[in-house]
Amino acid sequence: MRLAIKRNLSPLLVCLIIFNASVAFAQKSVRANRQSATVEQKINFLLARMTLAEKLGQLQQLDGESDGRFRPEHLELARKGLLGSTLNVRGVKQTNELQRVAVEQSRLKIPILFGFDVIHGYRTLFPIPLGETASWDLQAAEKSAHIAAQEARSAGVHWTFAPMVDIARDPRWGRIMESAGEDAFLGAAMAKARVQGFQGGDYSQIDRVMACAKHFAAYGAAEGGRDYNTVDMSERTLREVYLPPFEAAKNAGAGSFMTSFNTLNGVPATANSFLLRQILRSEWKFDGLVVSDYTSVAELIKHGVARDGSEAAQISLNAGTDMEMVSRFYNQSGAELVKSGKVSIKTINDAVRNVLRVKFRLGLFERPYADENLEKNTIKKPEFLQTAREIAAKSFVLLKNEKETLPINKNVRKIAVIGALADDKANTLDWWAGDAKAEDSVTILQGIREKVAALPTKIRFEKGCELNCDSEKDFGKAVDAAKDSDFTIIVAGETRDISGEAASRTNLDLPGKQLDLIKVIHQTGKPYAVVLKNGRPLTINWLAENSPAILETWHSGTMGGAAIADVLFGDVNPSGKLPVTFPRNVGQIPLFYNALPTGRPLETENRYTSKYIDSPNTPLYPFGFGLSYTQFKIDNLRLDKTQIKRNENVKISVDVENVGKRDGVEVVQLYVRDLVASVSRPVKELKGFRRISLRAGEKRTVEMTLTPKDLSFLNQKLQPTNEDGDFQVFVGNSSEGGLEGTFKVGQTAVAEKKN
Ligand code: BGC
């Protein structure tokens, strides 16, 4: 009866009531956190007036067209208040038109939340997240996320489905490109930086979007590296390795989380109350929105945990998935589920609350529309492009540089550029390319041509073979070009569709006959460098052994080609470090630096130790590795104390000197090993890093602090603990080698001591 009366109120009247009530609440509120109390009161006010259908409507997210248009049915649903959110609808024209219907024609005028995958840029593309992580530059990650947010928000997008914070230790998995790589410490730091970049301190601002930490959880550990596959993992590994980046995202204020497609220990993440209710809500006190992944509610049927759509809705709602992406079982079965008591109205209300809360936090009730002029003036600003170029250059990792093959001397007059990927615009739009347009981007060939435009240098381009390199027919032309030149740049790697979602591989070699092409160029005996463009570690043993220079450039975004030229010609000194291990062969996978020790560590002469009989244990390139055009000397490791109490810090310092001839940047890395503990601890764990810029000849002291938190771990009962014992520290420029020191954690601290 009460509902019926409210439903008949005119929209204007409802609006007035809401407004007056909000004012009244605001006036009454005396609490310090008045803002958030007011939001909760506004939510209660709306909830009290919503029909069950309208509530379920808020829990529905539907897909738009891939080009950004909404679908005709969205208008009708918006008018009825049955569409909480969309994904992919973007651009001021489209978002405003649909929003207008929701805000001006629906009964309760609740605005629509527009989501989109702004993963490494909206219109201006930055390097893929794996590449950007190779910069080890947290400010850069924050900056690129902020630029992406500015562009996206100006185009009517409120919510990005990023950052993806899945730990990825398996390069067969195509989505490793979207991750921050294999390490929890680096991953957590990147997660924080990206959330801050997207959201700032307040994501209602017109230059910010709401972030979404995804995919919760452990999606990166799919068995066999096959996308969407099962994950079976100990709670220790889950909590120590896979969850820290999520917790860091939550602590940085991430407004939303997305569930993952996989099962975790038998329970699909979308129906996993251990993840969603126990960890996320109860332990971490998350009060934002949880969205399913694309049709992952419907997929509960194929996972074999729901008989039909109704059961799928029931278990995911009860588990704590608030919003359903694309499939529609919440809407189709919600009313029946409430009626039969299988889902309580409280569960529905709580989910709706989470949706409304982020809509209020985004300021959508006050400012539901985007501004066309702002969009025009924001998209592709020259300074955004310049930043994209700088960040791309920072992401490149120099894997090999024999006899200073690189940088290319600007006096070289004839350069051959080989490889179809060198000049393929479409392939500059790497997986998750947002709203980027191929015509905006600079290919590698273009970048090189522009770099030498003012010089009398001749550039000859030959593909050698087409994109997937299945024929040797044009190898001859490439060889001619190389023979006729003083230097050759060979671009090889993966096309965009080989990385990303649903792009798992069992073979990590260069696709097609690309290696054969490199070999025939190699045979010319002329100097050359290989530029790799790819989304994952590749098995490149032949190159590592034979090619004079290898520059890993990932998929590097709109300005990638210009940035590659900057590095090839030495205007920028490469400084990237691998955020992920490069294995020698697929059989070694998973291979990551922070493994546990075994009871039988490798001894080459002893058969009964942990090793392969047909491959070394070691990677081709370790985590943290990357060269520079200059050389750095790291020495004089000092610990401010060699014995501390459990609640004390240790300060670790080293001197870093640029002993080469060029200015450069080094990433100094601090690793720790807990030598004896109540559970086996990894052979090394990253616990700190500093990215420092040093002029040729410059020397500086770098100091890092280990805190009790850095030394804590989960005991046998999975409780965080700090134990007494001996610790080893390693400081260097990769996860292998480095200076070593030790300290003790004990009951009594001894006086300060230097070694
Ligand atoms: C992906 C998500 C993405 C969603 C929406 C899914 O297939 O797993 O990462 O956000 O699609 O595009």
PDB file of C-alpha atoms and ligand atoms in Angstrom, residues 87-88 117 161 175 178 214-215 219 258 261 293-294 325 432 501, ligand 1:
ATOM      1  CA  LEU A  87      29.829  -1.337 -19.954  1.00  0.00           C
ATOM      2  CA  ASN A  88      31.392  -0.114 -23.163  1.00  0.00           C
ATOM      3  CA  ASP A 117      37.857  -1.232 -19.644  1.00  0.00           C
ATOM      4  CA  PHE A 161      37.614  -2.046 -14.852  1.00  0.00           C
ATOM      5  CA  ARG A 175      46.471 -11.977 -19.614  1.00  0.00           C
ATOM      6  CA  GLU A 178      47.514  -6.939 -18.218  1.00  0.00           C
ATOM      7  CA  LYS A 214      40.156  -7.372 -10.538  1.00  0.00           C
ATOM      8  CA  HIS A 215      39.874 -10.321 -10.863  1.00  0.00           C
ATOM      9  CA  TYR A 219      42.651 -15.776 -11.743  1.00  0.00           C
ATOM     10  CA  MET A 258      35.382  -7.564  -9.878  1.00  0.00           C
ATOM     11  CA  PHE A 261      35.953 -16.446 -13.826  1.00  0.00           C
ATOM     12  CA  ASP A 293      32.916 -10.629 -14.500  1.00  0.00           C
ATOM     13  CA  TYR A 294      31.288 -10.861 -17.930  1.00  0.00           C
ATOM     14  CA  MET A 325      27.538  -8.146 -15.655  1.00  0.00           C
ATOM     15  CA  TRP A 432      42.462  -3.614 -24.224  1.00  0.00           C
ATOM     16  CA  GLU A 501      42.216 -12.485 -22.853  1.00  0.00           C
TER      17      GLU A 501
HETATM   18  C1  BGC B   1      37.189  -9.615 -18.633  1.00  0.00           C
HETATM   19  C2  BGC B   1      37.208  -8.439 -17.690  1.00  0.00           C
HETATM   20  C3  BGC B   1      36.589  -7.241 -18.334  1.00  0.00           C
HETATM   21  C4  BGC B   1      35.186  -7.601 -18.773  1.00  0.00           C
HETATM   22  C5  BGC B   1      34.442  -6.465 -19.411  1.00  0.00           C
HETATM   23  C6  BGC B   1      35.838  -9.845 -19.244  1.00  0.00           C
HETATM   24  O1  BGC B   1      35.895 -10.777 -20.269  1.00  0.00           O
HETATM   25  O2  BGC B   1      37.620 -10.770 -17.939  1.00  0.00           O
HETATM   26  O3  BGC B   1      38.518  -8.166 -17.295  1.00  0.00           O
HETATM   27  O4  BGC B   1      36.587  -6.160 -17.464  1.00  0.00           O
HETATM   28  O5  BGC B   1      35.273  -8.660 -19.719  1.00  0.00           O
HETATM   29  O6  BGC B   1      34.951  -6.123 -20.628  1.00  0.00           O
END
